[in-house]
Every structure is written in C-alpha cells, then in structure tokens.
Amino acid sequence: MSGLAEQSPTPRFQPAGYRRAVLQALLALTVICGAVFIVINLRIGNLPLAMAEAGMGLYALVLMLVVKRTRRLERLALAYLLPFCTVMMFALASPLTGSSVFIWVLLIPVVSHLLLGRWLGGALALAYLVIAAGIFVWRHGTNSVESQSIEVIANILLAALCIFVFSHIHEYSRERADRALLRLAMADPLTGLANRARFLDRTAAEQARHARKGTPFAVLIVDLDFFKQVNDSHGHAVGDIVLRTIADVIRRQVGSEDLAARLGGEEFAVLLVDCDRRDARARADRLCRSIADTHTRHGSDAIRVTASIGIGCVDVDGNEFDSLFSAADARLYQAKAGGRNRVVA
C-alpha cells in the first residue's frame, strides 16, 4: 500500500549549495589577482611577498582540481581561507606595501560568511580583522605617518567592521529563510505532519544510528479504513478535516524524538525510536484505539473512522531499508484482511 519499499532515502536538503560556486570563483580570482601582484611586487623589489602570492596562487590551482568533487566543502573552504587571509596579513605587514593595501581587508568578512556561514565565518573574519587592526597600529601608530593617511586606513578598517556586521546579519537572515524553506519542503501541507520525503530521510538516519549503536526502532504504517466512503458521503472538504483530526491524534501519540508523517491520501506513518517490537505493539494498539474513539463533527453528524496498522521492526524484519518497510506494508495488508481496525506485528 505504501510503496515505500520501492523508494530510496531522500538526500538531505543543502541550504548552502551555492558555496561551491562561490569558492570556485574565489579560487579563480586568487590565481588571476595573484599573477598580477606577483609582477607588481617583483617590480618594486618585494620578493618575499611575491613568493607568498605565488605559493597561494599555486595552492589555489590545486584546490580548483578538488572543489568540484569534494563532499567536505566547508573543510576545503577553511583550508583556502586560512592561508588566503594569512598571506593578506603578510602583505599588510610588509614595509614595502603602501597604505592602499589595507583595502583588501574589506574582503575578509564577505568571503568568510559566504563560505563558512554565520558562526565559523564570523569567528574567522573577526580574528583576522583584529590582526589587521594590530598591524595597522604597529605600522602607523607613530607620528611618522601623516594623520591624513592614518585617517584613510582607519576608515578602511571601520568600513570592514561595518561590512562584518552586515554580513553577519545577512547570513543570519539567509539561514532563517533556508530553515523556513526546509520546513515547507519537508511538511505535508494539509496536516502539518512530516511528508514522505522527510520520513524517508529521517528513517535512513535512524537506520544509520542503529548500525553504529544498535539502538532499536520501529515503523508503523497507518491506513484509515473505508476512508473513500467519507469523501463520497460528505465531500472531499470534510474528508480533509477528518484527515487533519486524525493527524492531530497521531501527533499527540508520538514522543518528542519520534516522527509522524503523512505518506499520501489516507495513509500515515510513524517512526518510533529507541523502541523494540513489544513496545511498538503496545503503542500501536493505543494509537489504534485513540483513532477509533475520535470523531469529527460535521453539522449534526459525528464522523468516525478506524485504522489498520502494520509494524516493521529493525533486526526482527532485517536491517535493510526495503525489508523493514516491506514487512510493515505486508502486515498492514494482513490487518485489512483480518477485519480492519487492528494492529498486526
């Protein structure tokens, strides 16, 4: 009935998928800009900085070969940003560079937040801004530099701090929007329960936890009995109200670590974590009784429905994704064939 056994777990939603493209662009710009500044620094006799930029450029070329296929994008971004910002600090500290080099500090908050997110990116950006400020004081904290030049550099550092704040706020807003989109993408719009994709994803994660720690879990497939008669007698609008009512019953029956989902139509599923076969049977029996005892008011009518429930338990029914759901689905058929309004484990 559920058709879950033919499905595979849905990949987790990646809210920061754009970061790979950002990193690729930054690596290419690092190579191009590095080549330009190598020439400039060689012409002014700043050999150490030219060598540092050459090394950073070659390193960026190597990372460009890896970035397209890596699964550890955050680590790769950090592996890029740390030497990139360090070379920038070396350029700021070099006595042969002019005051205008401090303008590159403005890049740090932007790229750090784009590649690493709000907290890690913010921490890295703040650390390097503090270092840049220290270099500024070290280089220009005496009267040997005109006050006008110091004012220009101070403006750059303050602008970098403002960009840091704005980048942090932007990243926070983006993360919140991503979470809202994720909730919409993983929720059933009618009942507010998790949808099929979310249920598959969470069950796959629980299966992985079982493989690591041996924690038991069970899956209930819940199908309302003769629900077509409700739609035929009262209309689909009333049928939707009944579905929402039953969804509320199921929601109240699951624990905080469990997951209730609507798979489609009048079919629901419940993931029971840290739950063996006996506990799953007891909880399924309570759920079955609760559904049967619930009614939905429509005018003078009290609409009641019952449910048939099939149970699949890890280890008992195998450890593979398909076998677990196939067992629960087969037992749901047995519950239907046995007279409905019952649980088969």
Short mmCIF file of C-alpha atoms in Angstrom, two decimals:
data_model
loop_
_atom_site.label_atom_id
_atom_site.label_comp_id
_atom_site.label_asym_id
_atom_site.label_seq_id
_atom_site.Cartn_x
_atom_site.Cartn_y
_atom_site.Cartn_z
CA MET A 1 0.00 0.00 0.00
CA SER A 2 2.63 2.48 0.99
CA GLY A 3 5.05 1.89 -1.85
CA LEU A 4 7.86 2.91 0.47
CA ALA A 5 9.91 -0.17 -0.21
CA GLU A 6 10.50 0.98 -3.77
CA GLN A 7 11.73 4.37 -2.64
CA SER A 8 15.21 5.33 -1.52
CA PRO A 9 16.05 7.84 1.18
CA THR A 10 15.82 11.42 0.08
CA PRO A 11 19.12 13.35 0.23
CA ARG A 12 19.29 15.98 2.92
CA PHE A 13 18.49 19.47 1.77
CA GLN A 14 21.64 21.56 1.35
CA PRO A 15 20.78 25.20 2.07
CA ALA A 16 24.31 26.43 1.24
CA GLY A 17 24.72 24.71 -2.12
CA TYR A 18 25.79 27.99 -3.70
CA ARG A 19 29.02 27.93 -1.67
CA ARG A 20 30.72 25.57 -4.10
CA ALA A 21 30.23 28.08 -6.93
CA VAL A 22 31.44 30.93 -4.70
CA LEU A 23 34.58 29.01 -3.77
CA GLN A 24 35.29 28.14 -7.40
CA ALA A 25 35.03 31.81 -8.36
CA LEU A 26 37.29 32.89 -5.49
CA LEU A 27 39.92 30.32 -6.40
CA ALA A 28 39.98 31.55 -10.00
CA LEU A 29 40.23 35.18 -8.85
CA THR A 30 43.02 34.24 -6.45
CA VAL A 31 45.03 32.80 -9.33
CA ILE A 32 44.40 35.81 -11.59
CA CYS A 33 44.97 38.51 -8.96
CA GLY A 34 47.96 36.61 -7.60
CA ALA A 35 49.62 36.67 -11.00
CA VAL A 36 49.09 40.42 -11.27
CA PHE A 37 50.50 41.15 -7.82
CA ILE A 38 53.48 38.85 -8.34
CA VAL A 39 54.55 41.09 -11.23
CA ILE A 40 53.89 44.26 -9.22
CA ASN A 41 55.83 43.08 -6.17
CA LEU A 42 58.75 41.85 -8.23
CA ARG A 43 58.99 45.28 -9.87
CA ILE A 44 59.13 47.06 -6.51
CA GLY A 45 61.58 44.53 -5.11
CA ASN A 46 59.22 42.88 -2.63
CA LEU A 47 60.44 39.33 -3.28
CA PRO A 48 59.08 37.71 -0.06
CA LEU A 49 55.53 38.89 -0.77
CA ALA A 50 55.82 37.87 -4.43
CA MET A 51 56.86 34.37 -3.36
CA ALA A 52 53.99 34.18 -0.85
CA GLU A 53 51.48 35.19 -3.53
CA ALA A 54 52.99 32.70 -5.97
CA GLY A 55 52.57 29.95 -3.39
CA MET A 56 48.96 30.99 -2.74
CA GLY A 57 48.24 31.02 -6.46
CA LEU A 58 49.66 27.52 -6.95
CA TYR A 59 47.72 26.32 -3.92
CA ALA A 60 44.52 27.79 -5.37
CA LEU A 61 45.17 25.94 -8.63
CA VAL A 62 45.42 22.65 -6.73
CA LEU A 63 42.18 23.37 -4.86
CA MET A 64 40.42 24.11 -8.15
CA LEU A 65 41.03 20.48 -9.15
CA VAL A 66 39.40 19.25 -5.93
CA VAL A 67 36.49 21.62 -5.32
CA LYS A 68 34.13 20.15 -7.92
CA ARG A 69 34.07 16.67 -6.41
CA THR A 70 34.70 17.18 -2.71
CA ARG A 71 31.98 16.28 -0.22
CA ARG A 72 33.70 18.23 2.55
CA LEU A 73 33.18 21.68 1.14
CA GLU A 74 33.36 23.50 4.48
CA ARG A 75 36.74 21.96 5.27
CA LEU A 76 38.03 22.84 1.84
CA ALA A 77 36.78 26.42 2.23
CA LEU A 78 38.55 26.68 5.57
CA ALA A 79 41.69 25.22 4.03
CA TYR A 80 41.52 28.02 1.45
CA LEU A 81 40.60 30.92 3.71
CA LEU A 82 43.25 30.38 6.38
CA PRO A 83 46.27 30.71 4.04
CA PHE A 84 44.48 33.34 1.94
CA CYS A 85 43.90 35.60 4.93
CA THR A 86 47.36 34.87 6.32
CA VAL A 87 49.01 35.95 3.07
CA MET A 88 46.87 39.07 3.19
CA MET A 89 48.12 39.83 6.72
CA PHE A 90 51.69 39.31 5.47
CA ALA A 91 51.02 41.86 2.74
CA LEU A 92 49.64 44.34 5.27
CA ALA A 93 52.72 43.93 7.45
CA SER A 94 55.22 44.25 4.60
CA PRO A 95 57.13 47.57 4.84
CA LEU A 96 57.23 47.83 1.04
CA THR A 97 53.45 47.91 0.58
CA GLY A 98 51.51 51.16 0.60
CA SER A 99 48.56 52.12 2.74
CA SER A 100 46.12 51.21 -0.02
CA VAL A 101 46.78 47.51 0.57
CA PHE A 102 44.53 47.74 3.65
CA ILE A 103 41.51 47.99 1.35
CA TRP A 104 41.74 44.22 0.80
CA VAL A 105 40.65 43.75 4.42
CA LEU A 106 37.12 44.56 3.23
CA LEU A 107 37.01 41.16 1.50
CA ILE A 108 37.51 39.11 4.64
CA PRO A 109 34.04 39.43 6.27
CA VAL A 110 32.25 38.88 2.97
CA VAL A 111 34.08 35.75 1.79
CA SER A 112 34.24 34.27 5.30
CA HIS A 113 30.48 34.48 5.79
CA LEU A 114 29.75 33.30 2.25
CA LEU A 115 31.93 30.21 2.54
CA LEU A 116 31.69 29.24 6.20
CA GLY A 117 28.37 30.59 7.44
CA ARG A 118 27.44 32.82 10.32
CA TRP A 119 29.37 31.37 13.25
CA LEU A 120 32.53 29.85 11.83
CA GLY A 121 32.82 32.52 9.14
CA GLY A 122 32.13 35.26 11.65
CA ALA A 123 34.77 33.94 14.07
CA LEU A 124 37.41 33.69 11.36
CA ALA A 125 36.60 37.15 9.98
CA LEU A 126 36.67 38.76 13.40
CA ALA A 127 40.02 37.16 14.24
CA TYR A 128 41.67 38.45 11.08
CA LEU A 129 40.11 41.91 11.44
CA VAL A 130 41.67 42.13 14.90
CA ILE A 131 45.04 41.05 13.46
CA ALA A 132 44.70 43.63 10.67
CA ALA A 133 43.94 46.33 13.23
CA GLY A 134 47.02 45.29 15.19
CA ILE A 135 49.16 45.51 12.07
CA PHE A 136 47.72 48.95 11.36
CA VAL A 137 48.67 50.17 14.84
CA TRP A 138 52.12 48.60 14.53
CA ARG A 139 52.80 50.19 11.16
CA HIS A 140 51.03 53.53 11.52
CA GLY A 141 50.71 54.16 15.22
CA THR A 142 53.51 56.74 15.34
CA ASN A 143 53.86 60.27 14.08
CA SER A 144 55.99 59.08 11.19
CA VAL A 145 52.89 58.81 9.04
CA GLU A 146 50.74 61.78 8.22
CA SER A 147 47.47 61.95 10.12
CA GLN A 148 45.56 62.07 6.83
CA SER A 149 46.99 58.69 5.82
CA ILE A 150 46.10 57.23 9.20
CA GLU A 151 42.56 58.55 8.80
CA VAL A 152 42.23 56.82 5.43
CA ILE A 153 43.40 53.49 6.83
CA ALA A 154 41.20 53.87 9.91
CA ASN A 155 38.22 54.44 7.61
CA ILE A 156 39.06 51.22 5.76
CA LEU A 157 39.20 49.22 8.98
CA LEU A 158 35.96 50.73 10.26
CA ALA A 159 34.30 50.01 6.92
CA ALA A 160 35.49 46.41 7.21
CA LEU A 161 33.92 46.20 10.66
CA CYS A 162 30.61 47.54 9.30
CA ILE A 163 30.75 45.01 6.45
CA PHE A 164 31.35 42.30 9.05
CA VAL A 165 28.20 43.31 10.93
CA PHE A 166 26.11 43.49 7.75
CA SER A 167 27.47 40.15 6.50
CA HIS A 168 26.64 38.53 9.83
CA ILE A 169 23.09 39.89 9.77
CA HIS A 170 22.65 38.83 6.14
CA GLU A 171 23.87 35.31 6.88
CA TYR A 172 21.51 35.05 9.86
CA SER A 173 18.56 36.13 7.67
CA ARG A 174 19.56 33.68 4.94
CA GLU A 175 19.86 30.80 7.40
CA ARG A 176 16.44 31.57 8.85
CA ALA A 177 14.91 31.72 5.36
CA ASP A 178 16.58 28.41 4.47
CA ARG A 179 15.15 26.79 7.59
CA ALA A 180 11.69 28.05 6.71
CA LEU A 181 12.01 26.69 3.18
CA LEU A 182 13.24 23.38 4.55
CA ARG A 183 10.23 23.10 6.84
CA LEU A 184 7.90 23.80 3.91
CA ALA A 185 9.71 21.31 1.69
CA MET A 186 9.54 18.57 4.34
CA ALA A 187 5.98 19.13 5.64
CA ASP A 188 2.64 17.85 4.43
CA PRO A 189 0.64 20.98 3.54
CA LEU A 190 -2.72 19.58 4.65
CA THR A 191 -1.91 18.13 8.07
CA GLY A 192 1.37 19.81 9.02
CA LEU A 193 2.97 16.41 9.68
CA ALA A 194 6.22 15.43 8.02
CA ASN A 195 5.84 14.42 4.39
CA ARG A 196 7.06 11.26 2.66
CA ALA A 197 10.46 12.74 1.81
CA ARG A 198 11.12 13.80 5.38
CA PHE A 199 10.02 10.42 6.71
CA LEU A 200 12.33 8.52 4.37
CA ASP A 201 15.22 10.81 5.23
CA ARG A 202 14.74 10.50 8.99
CA THR A 203 14.27 6.73 8.85
CA ALA A 204 17.50 6.36 6.89
CA ALA A 205 19.27 8.43 9.56
CA GLU A 206 17.81 6.21 12.30
CA GLN A 207 18.95 3.14 10.40
CA ALA A 208 22.49 4.56 10.31
CA ARG A 209 22.31 5.21 14.07
CA HIS A 210 21.20 1.62 14.61
CA ALA A 211 24.19 0.39 12.59
CA ARG A 212 26.55 2.44 14.80
CA LYS A 213 25.00 1.94 18.24
CA GLY A 214 22.50 -0.91 17.94
CA THR A 215 19.56 1.26 19.04
CA PRO A 216 16.18 -0.33 18.21
CA PHE A 217 13.45 1.39 16.25
CA ALA A 218 10.15 0.52 14.62
CA VAL A 219 7.98 1.80 11.80
CA LEU A 220 4.17 1.91 11.86
CA ILE A 221 2.20 2.24 8.64
CA VAL A 222 -1.29 3.51 9.43
CA ASP A 223 -4.09 3.38 6.86
CA LEU A 224 -7.61 4.67 7.55
CA ASP A 225 -10.35 2.12 6.90
CA PHE A 226 -13.04 2.81 4.28
CA PHE A 227 -11.98 6.44 4.03
CA LYS A 228 -13.34 6.66 0.48
CA GLN A 229 -16.82 6.42 1.97
CA VAL A 230 -16.19 9.62 3.96
CA ASN A 231 -15.26 11.51 0.81
CA ASP A 232 -18.18 10.03 -1.13
CA SER A 233 -20.76 10.77 1.61
CA HIS A 234 -19.55 14.15 2.91
CA GLY A 235 -17.26 15.54 0.20
CA HIS A 236 -13.50 15.99 -0.01
CA ALA A 237 -13.51 19.18 2.06
CA VAL A 238 -14.93 17.27 5.03
CA GLY A 239 -12.56 14.41 4.27
CA ASP A 240 -9.66 16.87 4.63
CA ILE A 241 -11.00 17.96 8.03
CA VAL A 242 -11.10 14.31 9.12
CA LEU A 243 -7.52 13.82 7.94
CA ARG A 244 -6.37 16.83 9.97
CA THR A 245 -8.23 15.49 13.01
CA ILE A 246 -6.55 12.08 12.71
CA ALA A 247 -3.19 13.77 12.16
CA ASP A 248 -3.66 15.58 15.48
CA VAL A 249 -4.43 12.26 17.18
CA ILE A 250 -1.27 10.71 15.76
CA ARG A 251 0.79 13.79 16.67
CA ARG A 252 -0.32 13.53 20.30
CA GLN A 253 0.63 9.85 20.43
CA VAL A 254 4.24 10.21 19.32
CA GLY A 255 7.14 11.18 21.56
CA SER A 256 9.41 14.16 21.12
CA GLU A 257 12.09 12.01 19.44
CA ASP A 258 9.63 10.13 17.21
CA LEU A 259 8.32 11.28 13.84
CA ALA A 260 4.79 11.19 12.43
CA ALA A 261 4.23 11.65 8.71
CA ARG A 262 1.52 11.59 6.11
CA LEU A 263 2.61 9.43 3.20
CA GLY A 264 -0.29 10.41 0.96
CA GLY A 265 -4.07 10.10 0.78
CA GLU A 266 -5.32 8.47 3.98
CA GLU A 267 -2.02 6.75 4.75
CA PHE A 268 0.25 7.80 7.61
CA ALA A 269 3.49 6.51 9.09
CA VAL A 270 5.16 6.75 12.49
CA LEU A 271 8.84 6.26 13.29
CA LEU A 272 9.34 5.08 16.87
CA VAL A 273 12.94 5.48 18.03
CA ASP A 274 14.52 3.51 20.88
CA CYS A 275 11.53 1.20 20.67
CA ASP A 276 11.53 -2.63 20.43
CA ARG A 277 8.81 -4.84 18.98
CA ARG A 278 6.81 -5.25 22.20
CA ASP A 279 6.78 -1.53 22.94
CA ALA A 280 5.89 -0.78 19.33
CA ARG A 281 2.92 -3.14 19.52
CA ALA A 282 1.67 -1.53 22.74
CA ARG A 283 1.97 1.97 21.31
CA ALA A 284 0.32 0.95 18.05
CA ASP A 285 -2.61 -0.56 19.96
CA ARG A 286 -3.08 2.70 21.88
CA LEU A 287 -2.97 4.66 18.64
CA CYS A 288 -5.50 2.36 17.01
CA ARG A 289 -7.90 2.78 19.93
CA SER A 290 -7.43 6.55 20.02
CA ILE A 291 -8.30 6.86 16.33
CA ALA A 292 -11.40 4.70 16.77
CA ASP A 293 -12.53 6.79 19.76
CA THR A 294 -12.14 10.08 17.89
CA HIS A 295 -14.97 11.73 15.97
CA THR A 296 -15.14 14.73 13.68
CA ARG A 297 -18.20 16.96 13.86
CA HIS A 298 -19.87 17.96 10.60
CA GLY A 299 -23.20 19.61 11.21
CA SER A 300 -25.24 17.14 13.19
CA ASP A 301 -23.05 14.20 12.13
CA ALA A 302 -20.19 12.73 14.16
CA ILE A 303 -17.86 11.15 11.64
CA ARG A 304 -15.78 8.28 12.95
CA VAL A 305 -13.07 6.32 11.20
CA THR A 306 -10.86 3.41 12.21
CA ALA A 307 -7.35 2.49 11.17
CA SER A 308 -5.35 -0.61 10.33
CA ILE A 309 -1.70 -0.62 11.36
CA GLY A 310 1.25 -2.71 10.25
CA ILE A 311 4.53 -2.76 12.19
CA GLY A 312 8.08 -3.30 10.99
CA CYS A 313 10.95 -3.61 13.49
CA VAL A 314 14.66 -3.39 12.82
CA ASP A 315 16.58 -6.65 13.37
CA VAL A 316 13.31 -8.62 13.59
CA ASP A 317 12.46 -7.78 9.98
CA GLY A 318 16.01 -7.20 8.79
CA ASN A 319 18.28 -4.20 8.83
CA GLU A 320 17.85 -3.09 5.25
CA PHE A 321 15.65 -0.16 4.35
CA ASP A 322 13.47 -2.07 1.88
CA SER A 323 12.89 -5.12 4.07
CA LEU A 324 11.74 -3.05 7.03
CA PHE A 325 9.06 -1.21 5.06
CA SER A 326 8.05 -4.31 3.12
CA ALA A 327 7.36 -6.10 6.39
CA ALA A 328 5.27 -3.21 7.76
CA ASP A 329 3.37 -2.96 4.47
CA ALA A 330 2.67 -6.71 4.36
CA ARG A 331 1.32 -6.61 7.92
CA LEU A 332 -0.88 -3.68 7.02
CA TYR A 333 -2.44 -5.89 4.32
CA GLN A 334 -2.93 -8.60 6.96
CA ALA A 335 -4.68 -6.13 9.25
CA LYS A 336 -7.01 -5.13 6.41
CA ALA A 337 -7.70 -8.74 5.50
CA GLY A 338 -8.29 -9.66 9.15
CA GLY A 339 -11.22 -7.28 9.56
CA ARG A 340 -9.57 -3.83 9.87
CA ASN A 341 -9.36 -1.63 12.96
CA ARG A 342 -6.49 -3.70 14.25
CA VAL A 343 -2.70 -3.95 14.60
CA VAL A 344 -0.51 -6.68 13.12
CA ALA A 345 3.05 -7.00 14.31
#
